[in-house]
């Protein structure tokens, strides 16, 4: 069975060291390079869609999480407080309380709405050691999160646009959703808010899912509102949520958030929580298994590996490497050992492009590309090889050659 933990070790993507602590993996350079490319893509996708990005601290005063409701409904999954003078500080289990503070940093007008506040930020869950595993279940979480503050009339369009962005991000990354779930309230007293607000939120989410095949799951809602969960299945057949959209009438009330409408009256916004791709940890646990470590070229840790046949091509390879680096590609040179052994190592590492430079290629300022799928291209000018790879990367294609 494909297991992201095994591939993570073999490909030097991440390491789990007991000295660091259970559920606290360390991203190695290869994994960090892939993650950085994905983070850049998601931030730019959000920026183009009107999101404004912020930074907020990964901890806050006890009173913040008491006000948000997390302390009352989520305490078992939070780490113990740290006392600093008269304050008790807690590692946050979610980003929404801080984003509520972003909204209320100043007065807001209806002209600013929807206000889309995005962050790829840290949060922490005190998971039991028995459920921790690789990147799939961790205690330190880097979440692609956003909170969209809007009028009630804007919620439907906002949710539909979020679902469109999720589909776009999934297509680029190679995520294949296993299904959509409308997560609703179940029996019990763990939920907040009145029945009318819940009914309105459920109605809005159902409307956004019109025509989308989905299941309804009572008891799976957040404590403050219903949500759309987009599910994936890992190599072992386990289902998990990778993307989510949630409607929340509770936080704007608790934090006394408001905006001034066209008539000058004070109105309460609606909060839409959303994550396009979930946490970087759970996302990469899925992507490593889905691609068997052979990531699409645009977020492959090393996009081009250059192999001189012998020491005589060292200067020529350095020139090619410089051209590729200047074009924005991630490049390495491997000059040690036999050429056959280096080609096999490149295949083990799932590098999408291997550029071989022998005496003839060096004389012509050329490179012979070998593709990850086993195809070999005729020697071509180094500048053409760099442009070919750059075109595939720019298109965020899963293919190894440009379309057409």
CSV table of C-alpha atoms in Angstrom, one decimal:
chain,number,residue,atom,x,y,z
A,1,UNK,CA,0.0,0.0,0.0
A,2,UNK,CA,1.2,3.5,-0.8
A,3,UNK,CA,1.8,5.3,2.5
A,4,UNK,CA,2.8,9.0,2.6
A,5,UNK,CA,4.9,8.4,5.7
A,6,UNK,CA,7.1,5.9,3.9
A,7,UNK,CA,7.3,8.0,0.8
A,8,UNK,CA,8.0,11.1,3.0
A,9,UNK,CA,11.1,9.3,4.4
A,10,UNK,CA,12.3,7.9,1.0
A,11,UNK,CA,11.9,11.3,-0.7
A,12,UNK,CA,13.3,13.4,2.2
A,13,UNK,CA,10.1,15.4,2.4
A,14,UNK,CA,9.6,15.5,6.1
A,15,UNK,CA,10.8,13.8,9.3
A,16,UNK,CA,9.1,13.0,12.6
A,17,UNK,CA,11.7,13.0,15.3
A,18,UNK,CA,10.8,11.9,18.9
A,19,UNK,CA,13.0,14.7,20.2
A,20,UNK,CA,10.7,17.3,18.5
A,21,UNK,CA,7.6,15.6,19.8
A,22,UNK,CA,4.7,13.5,18.5
A,23,UNK,CA,2.5,15.1,16.0
A,24,UNK,CA,5.2,17.8,15.3
A,25,UNK,CA,6.8,16.8,11.9
A,26,UNK,CA,9.7,18.8,10.5
A,27,UNK,CA,9.5,19.7,6.8
A,28,UNK,CA,12.9,19.0,5.1
A,29,UNK,CA,14.1,21.1,2.2
A,30,UNK,CA,12.4,19.0,-0.5
A,31,UNK,CA,9.1,19.0,1.2
A,32,UNK,CA,9.4,22.7,2.1
A,33,UNK,CA,10.1,23.6,-1.5
A,34,UNK,CA,7.0,21.8,-2.7
A,35,UNK,CA,4.9,23.3,0.1
A,36,UNK,CA,6.2,26.8,-0.6
A,37,UNK,CA,5.2,26.5,-4.3
A,38,UNK,CA,1.7,25.4,-3.3
A,39,UNK,CA,1.4,28.2,-0.7
A,40,UNK,CA,2.4,30.8,-3.3
A,41,UNK,CA,-0.2,29.5,-5.7
A,42,UNK,CA,-3.0,29.5,-3.2
A,43,UNK,CA,-2.1,33.0,-2.0
A,44,UNK,CA,-2.1,34.3,-5.5
A,45,UNK,CA,-5.3,32.6,-6.4
A,46,UNK,CA,-6.9,34.2,-3.4
A,47,UNK,CA,-5.4,37.6,-4.1
A,48,UNK,CA,-6.9,37.6,-7.6
A,49,UNK,CA,-10.3,36.7,-6.1
A,50,UNK,CA,-10.2,39.8,-3.8
A,51,UNK,CA,-8.8,38.4,-0.6
A,52,UNK,CA,-6.7,40.6,1.7
A,53,UNK,CA,-4.0,38.6,3.6
A,54,UNK,CA,-3.1,39.2,7.2
A,55,UNK,CA,-0.7,37.8,9.9
A,56,UNK,CA,-2.0,37.1,13.3
A,57,UNK,CA,-0.4,35.5,16.4
A,58,UNK,CA,-0.8,31.8,17.0
A,59,UNK,CA,-1.9,32.4,20.6
A,60,UNK,CA,-4.1,34.8,22.5
A,61,UNK,CA,-5.6,35.6,25.9
A,62,UNK,CA,-8.0,33.2,27.5
A,63,UNK,CA,-10.7,35.8,27.3
A,64,UNK,CA,-10.5,35.8,23.4
A,65,UNK,CA,-11.3,32.1,23.2
A,66,UNK,CA,-13.9,32.3,25.9
A,67,UNK,CA,-15.7,35.0,23.9
A,68,UNK,CA,-15.4,33.1,20.6
A,69,UNK,CA,-16.9,30.0,22.2
A,70,UNK,CA,-13.9,27.8,21.6
A,71,UNK,CA,-13.1,27.5,25.3
A,72,UNK,CA,-16.6,26.3,26.1
A,73,UNK,CA,-17.0,23.9,23.2
A,74,UNK,CA,-13.4,23.0,22.3
A,75,UNK,CA,-11.5,22.9,25.6
A,76,UNK,CA,-10.6,19.2,25.4
A,77,UNK,CA,-8.7,19.9,22.1
A,78,UNK,CA,-6.8,22.9,23.4
A,79,UNK,CA,-3.4,22.9,25.0
A,80,UNK,CA,-3.1,24.0,28.7
A,81,UNK,CA,-2.8,27.8,29.3
A,82,UNK,CA,0.5,29.5,29.8
A,83,UNK,CA,0.5,32.2,32.6
A,84,UNK,CA,2.3,35.5,31.7
A,85,UNK,CA,1.8,38.0,34.6
A,86,UNK,CA,-1.9,38.5,35.0
A,87,UNK,CA,-2.7,36.9,31.7
A,88,UNK,CA,-3.3,33.3,30.7
A,89,UNK,CA,-2.3,32.7,27.1
A,90,UNK,CA,-3.6,29.8,25.0
A,91,UNK,CA,-2.4,28.4,21.7
A,92,UNK,CA,-5.3,28.9,19.3
A,93,UNK,CA,-7.3,26.0,18.0
A,94,UNK,CA,-8.7,28.2,15.1
A,95,UNK,CA,-8.0,31.4,13.3
A,96,UNK,CA,-11.5,32.9,13.3
A,97,UNK,CA,-11.2,34.8,16.6
A,98,UNK,CA,-8.2,36.7,15.4
A,99,UNK,CA,-9.9,37.5,12.1
A,100,UNK,CA,-12.9,38.8,14.0
A,101,UNK,CA,-10.5,41.3,15.6
A,102,UNK,CA,-9.2,42.2,12.1
A,103,UNK,CA,-12.7,43.1,11.1
A,104,UNK,CA,-13.4,45.2,14.2
A,105,UNK,CA,-10.1,47.0,14.0
A,106,UNK,CA,-12.1,50.0,12.7
A,107,UNK,CA,-15.6,50.9,11.6
A,108,UNK,CA,-16.9,49.2,8.4
A,109,UNK,CA,-19.2,50.3,5.6
A,110,UNK,CA,-21.5,48.2,3.4
A,111,UNK,CA,-19.3,49.4,0.5
A,112,UNK,CA,-16.4,47.3,1.9
A,113,UNK,CA,-18.4,44.0,1.9
A,114,UNK,CA,-17.7,41.3,1.2
A,115,UNK,CA,-14.5,41.7,3.2
A,116,UNK,CA,-12.4,38.6,2.5
A,117,UNK,CA,-9.6,38.1,5.1
A,118,UNK,CA,-7.1,35.4,4.3
A,119,UNK,CA,-4.2,33.8,6.2
A,120,UNK,CA,-2.1,30.8,6.0
A,121,UNK,CA,-1.6,30.6,9.7
A,122,UNK,CA,-0.7,28.3,12.6
A,123,UNK,CA,-3.1,26.7,15.0
A,124,UNK,CA,-2.8,23.9,17.5
A,125,UNK,CA,-4.8,20.9,18.6
A,126,UNK,CA,-4.0,18.7,21.6
A,127,UNK,CA,-4.6,15.4,19.7
A,128,UNK,CA,-4.2,12.2,21.6
A,129,UNK,CA,-0.9,10.4,20.8
A,130,UNK,CA,-2.8,7.3,19.6
A,131,UNK,CA,-4.4,9.1,16.6
A,132,UNK,CA,-1.3,11.0,15.4
A,133,UNK,CA,0.3,9.8,12.2
A,134,UNK,CA,2.7,11.4,9.7
A,135,UNK,CA,1.2,14.6,8.2
A,136,UNK,CA,-2.4,13.4,8.3
A,137,UNK,CA,-3.0,14.0,12.0
A,138,UNK,CA,-0.7,16.5,13.7
A,139,UNK,CA,-0.7,18.9,16.7
A,140,UNK,CA,0.8,21.9,14.9
A,141,UNK,CA,-1.4,22.8,11.9
A,142,UNK,CA,-0.7,25.3,9.1
A,143,UNK,CA,-4.2,26.2,7.8
A,144,UNK,CA,-5.1,27.8,4.5
A,145,UNK,CA,-7.9,29.8,6.1
A,146,UNK,CA,-10.1,32.8,5.3
A,147,UNK,CA,-13.1,34.5,6.8
A,148,UNK,CA,-15.5,36.4,4.5
A,149,UNK,CA,-17.6,39.1,6.2
A,150,UNK,CA,-20.7,39.9,4.1
A,151,UNK,CA,-24.3,41.0,4.1
A,152,UNK,CA,-27.0,38.3,4.2
A,153,UNK,CA,-27.9,39.0,0.6
A,154,UNK,CA,-24.3,38.4,-0.5
A,155,UNK,CA,-23.9,35.0,1.2
A,156,UNK,CA,-25.2,32.8,-1.6
A,157,UNK,CA,-23.0,34.3,-4.3
A,158,UNK,CA,-20.0,34.2,-1.9
A,159,UNK,CA,-20.4,30.5,-1.2
A,160,UNK,CA,-20.8,29.6,-4.9
A,161,UNK,CA,-17.7,31.6,-5.7
A,162,UNK,CA,-15.8,29.8,-2.9
A,163,UNK,CA,-16.8,26.4,-4.4
A,164,UNK,CA,-15.6,27.6,-7.8
A,165,UNK,CA,-12.2,28.5,-6.3
A,166,UNK,CA,-12.0,25.2,-4.5
A,167,UNK,CA,-12.6,23.4,-7.8
A,168,UNK,CA,-9.9,25.5,-9.5
A,169,UNK,CA,-7.3,24.8,-6.7
A,170,UNK,CA,-8.1,21.1,-6.7
A,171,UNK,CA,-7.7,20.8,-10.5
A,172,UNK,CA,-4.3,22.5,-10.3
A,173,UNK,CA,-3.0,20.3,-7.4
A,174,UNK,CA,-4.4,17.0,-8.6
A,175,UNK,CA,-6.9,16.6,-5.8
A,176,UNK,CA,-9.8,14.2,-6.7
A,177,UNK,CA,-12.7,14.8,-4.3
A,178,UNK,CA,-14.5,11.7,-3.1
A,179,UNK,CA,-17.7,13.5,-2.4
A,180,UNK,CA,-19.5,16.6,-0.9
A,181,UNK,CA,-21.1,16.5,2.5
A,182,UNK,CA,-23.6,19.0,4.0
A,183,UNK,CA,-22.8,18.8,7.7
A,184,UNK,CA,-25.7,19.6,9.9
A,185,UNK,CA,-26.7,19.9,13.6
A,186,UNK,CA,-27.4,16.7,15.4
A,187,UNK,CA,-29.0,16.0,18.8
A,188,UNK,CA,-27.4,17.5,22.0
A,189,UNK,CA,-26.6,20.8,23.4
A,190,UNK,CA,-23.1,21.5,22.0
A,191,UNK,CA,-24.4,23.9,19.4
A,192,UNK,CA,-24.8,27.7,19.8
A,193,UNK,CA,-27.3,30.1,18.1
A,194,UNK,CA,-31.0,30.0,17.5
A,195,UNK,CA,-33.0,27.7,15.3
A,196,UNK,CA,-33.9,30.5,12.8
A,197,UNK,CA,-30.2,31.3,12.2
A,198,UNK,CA,-29.4,27.6,11.7
A,199,UNK,CA,-32.3,27.1,9.3
A,200,UNK,CA,-31.3,30.1,7.3
A,201,UNK,CA,-27.7,29.0,7.1
A,202,UNK,CA,-28.7,25.5,6.0
A,203,UNK,CA,-31.0,26.9,3.4
A,204,UNK,CA,-28.2,29.0,1.9
A,205,UNK,CA,-25.8,26.1,1.8
A,206,UNK,CA,-28.4,23.8,0.2
A,207,UNK,CA,-29.0,26.4,-2.5
A,208,UNK,CA,-25.2,26.7,-3.2
A,209,UNK,CA,-25.1,22.9,-3.6
A,210,UNK,CA,-28.1,22.8,-6.0
A,211,UNK,CA,-27.1,20.4,-8.8
A,212,UNK,CA,-24.1,19.0,-6.8
A,213,UNK,CA,-24.3,15.4,-5.7
A,214,UNK,CA,-23.9,15.4,-1.9
A,215,UNK,CA,-24.9,13.6,1.3
A,216,UNK,CA,-26.3,15.2,4.5
A,217,UNK,CA,-24.6,14.3,7.7
A,218,UNK,CA,-26.4,15.3,10.9
A,219,UNK,CA,-24.1,15.8,13.8
A,220,UNK,CA,-21.1,16.9,11.7
A,221,UNK,CA,-21.7,20.6,11.8
A,222,UNK,CA,-19.3,23.1,13.6
A,223,UNK,CA,-20.6,24.2,17.0
A,224,UNK,CA,-21.5,27.6,15.5
A,225,UNK,CA,-23.0,26.6,12.1
A,226,UNK,CA,-23.6,24.1,9.3
A,227,UNK,CA,-20.9,23.6,6.6
A,228,UNK,CA,-20.1,22.0,3.3
A,229,UNK,CA,-17.2,19.6,3.6
A,230,UNK,CA,-15.4,18.3,0.6
A,231,UNK,CA,-14.0,14.8,1.3
A,232,UNK,CA,-11.0,12.8,0.0
A,233,UNK,CA,-10.0,9.2,0.5
A,234,UNK,CA,-6.4,8.2,1.3
A,235,UNK,CA,-4.6,5.1,0.1
A,236,UNK,CA,-5.9,3.1,3.1
A,237,UNK,CA,-9.5,4.0,2.2
A,238,UNK,CA,-9.9,6.5,5.1
A,239,UNK,CA,-12.1,9.5,4.4
A,240,UNK,CA,-11.3,13.0,5.6
A,241,UNK,CA,-12.2,16.6,4.9
A,242,UNK,CA,-9.8,18.6,2.8
A,243,UNK,CA,-11.9,21.8,2.0
A,244,UNK,CA,-14.8,23.4,3.8
A,245,UNK,CA,-17.3,26.3,3.7
A,246,UNK,CA,-19.2,27.3,6.8
A,247,UNK,CA,-21.8,29.9,7.6
A,248,UNK,CA,-21.7,31.5,11.0
A,249,UNK,CA,-24.2,33.9,12.5
A,250,UNK,CA,-22.7,33.5,16.0
A,251,UNK,CA,-19.2,35.1,15.9
A,252,UNK,CA,-20.5,38.4,14.5
A,253,UNK,CA,-22.9,38.5,17.4
A,254,UNK,CA,-20.4,37.5,20.1
A,255,UNK,CA,-17.8,40.0,18.8
A,256,UNK,CA,-20.4,42.7,18.3
A,257,UNK,CA,-19.3,43.1,14.6
A,258,UNK,CA,-21.2,45.6,12.5
A,259,UNK,CA,-21.3,47.7,9.4
A,260,UNK,CA,-23.1,50.9,8.4
A,261,UNK,CA,-25.7,50.3,5.6
A,262,UNK,CA,-26.7,52.7,2.8
A,263,UNK,CA,-29.3,54.3,5.1
A,264,UNK,CA,-26.7,54.9,7.9
A,265,UNK,CA,-28.0,52.2,10.1
A,266,UNK,CA,-25.9,49.7,12.0
A,267,UNK,CA,-26.2,46.1,10.7
A,268,UNK,CA,-24.7,42.8,11.6
A,269,UNK,CA,-22.5,41.0,9.0
A,270,UNK,CA,-22.6,37.2,8.3
A,271,UNK,CA,-19.3,35.3,8.6
A,272,UNK,CA,-18.4,32.7,6.0
A,273,UNK,CA,-15.5,30.5,7.1
A,274,UNK,CA,-13.7,28.7,4.2
A,275,UNK,CA,-10.6,26.8,3.4
A,276,UNK,CA,-9.8,26.1,-0.2
A,277,UNK,CA,-7.3,23.3,0.4
A,278,UNK,CA,-7.3,22.7,4.2
A,279,UNK,CA,-4.1,22.4,6.2
A,280,UNK,CA,-0.7,22.0,4.4
A,281,UNK,CA,-0.1,18.9,6.5
A,282,UNK,CA,-3.3,17.0,5.6
A,283,UNK,CA,-3.1,18.3,2.0
A,284,UNK,CA,0.4,17.0,1.5
A,285,UNK,CA,-0.4,13.7,3.2
A,286,UNK,CA,-3.0,13.3,0.5
A,287,UNK,CA,-0.9,14.6,-2.4
A,288,UNK,CA,2.1,12.4,-1.7
A,289,UNK,CA,-0.1,9.3,-1.9
A,290,UNK,CA,-2.3,10.5,-4.8
A,291,UNK,CA,0.8,11.3,-6.9
A,292,UNK,CA,3.0,8.5,-5.4
A,293,UNK,CA,5.6,11.2,-4.8
A,294,UNK,CA,5.7,12.3,-8.4
A,295,UNK,CA,4.3,15.8,-8.0
A,296,UNK,CA,3.2,17.8,-11.0
A,297,UNK,CA,6.3,19.8,-12.3
A,298,UNK,CA,5.1,23.1,-10.9
A,299,UNK,CA,5.4,22.0,-7.3
A,300,UNK,CA,8.0,19.2,-7.7
A,301,UNK,CA,10.8,19.9,-5.1
A,302,UNK,CA,13.5,19.7,-7.9
A,303,UNK,CA,12.1,20.5,-11.3
A,304,UNK,CA,15.3,20.0,-13.3
A,305,UNK,CA,18.3,17.8,-12.4
A,306,UNK,CA,21.4,18.3,-14.5
A,307,UNK,CA,23.8,15.5,-15.1
A,308,UNK,CA,27.2,16.1,-16.7
A,309,UNK,CA,28.6,12.9,-18.3
A,310,UNK,CA,32.0,13.7,-16.8
A,311,UNK,CA,34.0,16.5,-15.3
A,312,UNK,CA,34.6,18.1,-18.7
A,313,UNK,CA,31.1,19.4,-18.8
A,314,UNK,CA,31.1,21.1,-15.4
A,315,UNK,CA,31.2,24.7,-16.8
A,316,UNK,CA,28.6,24.0,-19.4
A,317,UNK,CA,26.2,22.5,-16.8
A,318,UNK,CA,26.8,25.5,-14.5
A,319,UNK,CA,25.7,27.8,-17.4
A,320,UNK,CA,22.5,25.8,-18.0
A,321,UNK,CA,21.8,25.7,-14.3
A,322,UNK,CA,22.2,29.5,-14.1
A,323,UNK,CA,19.7,30.0,-17.0
A,324,UNK,CA,17.2,27.7,-15.3
A,325,UNK,CA,17.6,29.4,-11.9
A,326,UNK,CA,17.2,32.8,-13.5
A,327,UNK,CA,14.0,31.6,-15.1
A,328,UNK,CA,12.6,30.7,-11.6
A,329,UNK,CA,13.1,26.9,-11.8
A,330,UNK,CA,14.3,24.7,-8.9
A,331,UNK,CA,17.5,23.1,-10.2
A,332,UNK,CA,20.2,20.8,-8.9
A,333,UNK,CA,23.4,19.4,-10.4
A,334,UNK,CA,24.5,15.9,-9.7
A,335,UNK,CA,28.1,15.2,-10.8
A,336,UNK,CA,29.0,12.2,-8.5
A,337,UNK,CA,29.2,8.6,-9.5
A,338,UNK,CA,28.3,6.8,-12.8
A,339,UNK,CA,25.8,8.4,-15.1
A,340,UNK,CA,23.6,5.3,-14.9
A,341,UNK,CA,23.5,5.4,-11.1
A,342,UNK,CA,22.6,9.1,-11.2
A,343,UNK,CA,19.8,8.6,-13.7
A,344,UNK,CA,18.4,5.8,-11.5
A,345,UNK,CA,18.6,8.1,-8.5
A,346,UNK,CA,16.7,10.8,-10.3
A,347,UNK,CA,14.0,8.3,-11.1
A,348,UNK,CA,13.8,7.3,-7.4
A,349,UNK,CA,13.4,10.9,-6.5
A,350,UNK,CA,10.6,11.4,-9.1
A,351,UNK,CA,12.4,14.4,-10.7
A,352,UNK,CA,10.3,15.4,-13.7
A,353,UNK,CA,13.2,16.5,-15.9
A,354,UNK,CA,16.7,15.2,-16.1
A,355,UNK,CA,19.1,17.2,-18.4
A,356,UNK,CA,22.1,15.2,-19.6
A,357,UNK,CA,25.1,17.2,-20.9
A,358,UNK,CA,27.9,15.3,-22.6
A,359,UNK,CA,30.8,16.6,-24.7
A,360,UNK,CA,28.6,17.2,-27.8
A,361,UNK,CA,25.9,19.0,-25.9
A,362,UNK,CA,28.5,21.1,-24.1
A,363,UNK,CA,30.1,22.2,-27.4
A,364,UNK,CA,26.7,23.3,-28.7
A,365,UNK,CA,25.4,24.8,-25.5
A,366,UNK,CA,22.7,22.2,-25.5
A,367,UNK,CA,21.0,19.7,-23.2
A,368,UNK,CA,19.3,16.3,-23.7
A,369,UNK,CA,16.2,16.1,-21.6
A,370,UNK,CA,14.9,12.8,-20.2
A,371,UNK,CA,11.3,13.0,-18.8
A,372,UNK,CA,10.1,11.2,-15.7
A,373,UNK,CA,7.8,9.0,-17.7
A,374,UNK,CA,10.7,7.5,-19.6
A,375,UNK,CA,10.6,9.6,-22.8
A,376,UNK,CA,13.8,11.1,-24.1
A,377,UNK,CA,14.0,14.3,-26.2
A,378,UNK,CA,16.6,15.0,-28.8
A,379,UNK,CA,19.3,17.4,-27.7
A,380,UNK,CA,18.1,21.0,-27.9
A,381,UNK,CA,19.6,24.4,-27.1
A,382,UNK,CA,19.7,25.0,-23.3
A,383,UNK,CA,17.5,28.1,-23.6
A,384,UNK,CA,14.8,26.1,-25.4
A,385,UNK,CA,14.9,23.4,-22.7
A,386,UNK,CA,14.5,26.0,-20.0
A,387,UNK,CA,11.6,27.6,-21.9
A,388,UNK,CA,9.9,24.2,-22.4
A,389,UNK,CA,10.0,23.4,-18.6
A,390,UNK,CA,9.0,27.0,-17.7
A,391,UNK,CA,6.0,26.8,-20.0
A,392,UNK,CA,4.8,23.6,-18.3
A,393,UNK,CA,5.4,25.1,-14.8
A,394,UNK,CA,3.6,28.4,-15.7
A,395,UNK,CA,0.6,26.4,-16.9
A,396,UNK,CA,0.5,24.4,-13.7
A,397,UNK,CA,0.0,21.4,-15.9
A,398,UNK,CA,0.2,17.8,-14.8
A,399,UNK,CA,1.7,16.9,-18.1
A,400,UNK,CA,5.4,17.0,-18.8
A,401,UNK,CA,5.3,18.7,-22.2
A,402,UNK,CA,3.5,21.9,-23.2
A,403,UNK,CA,0.0,21.5,-24.6
A,404,UNK,CA,-0.1,21.4,-28.4
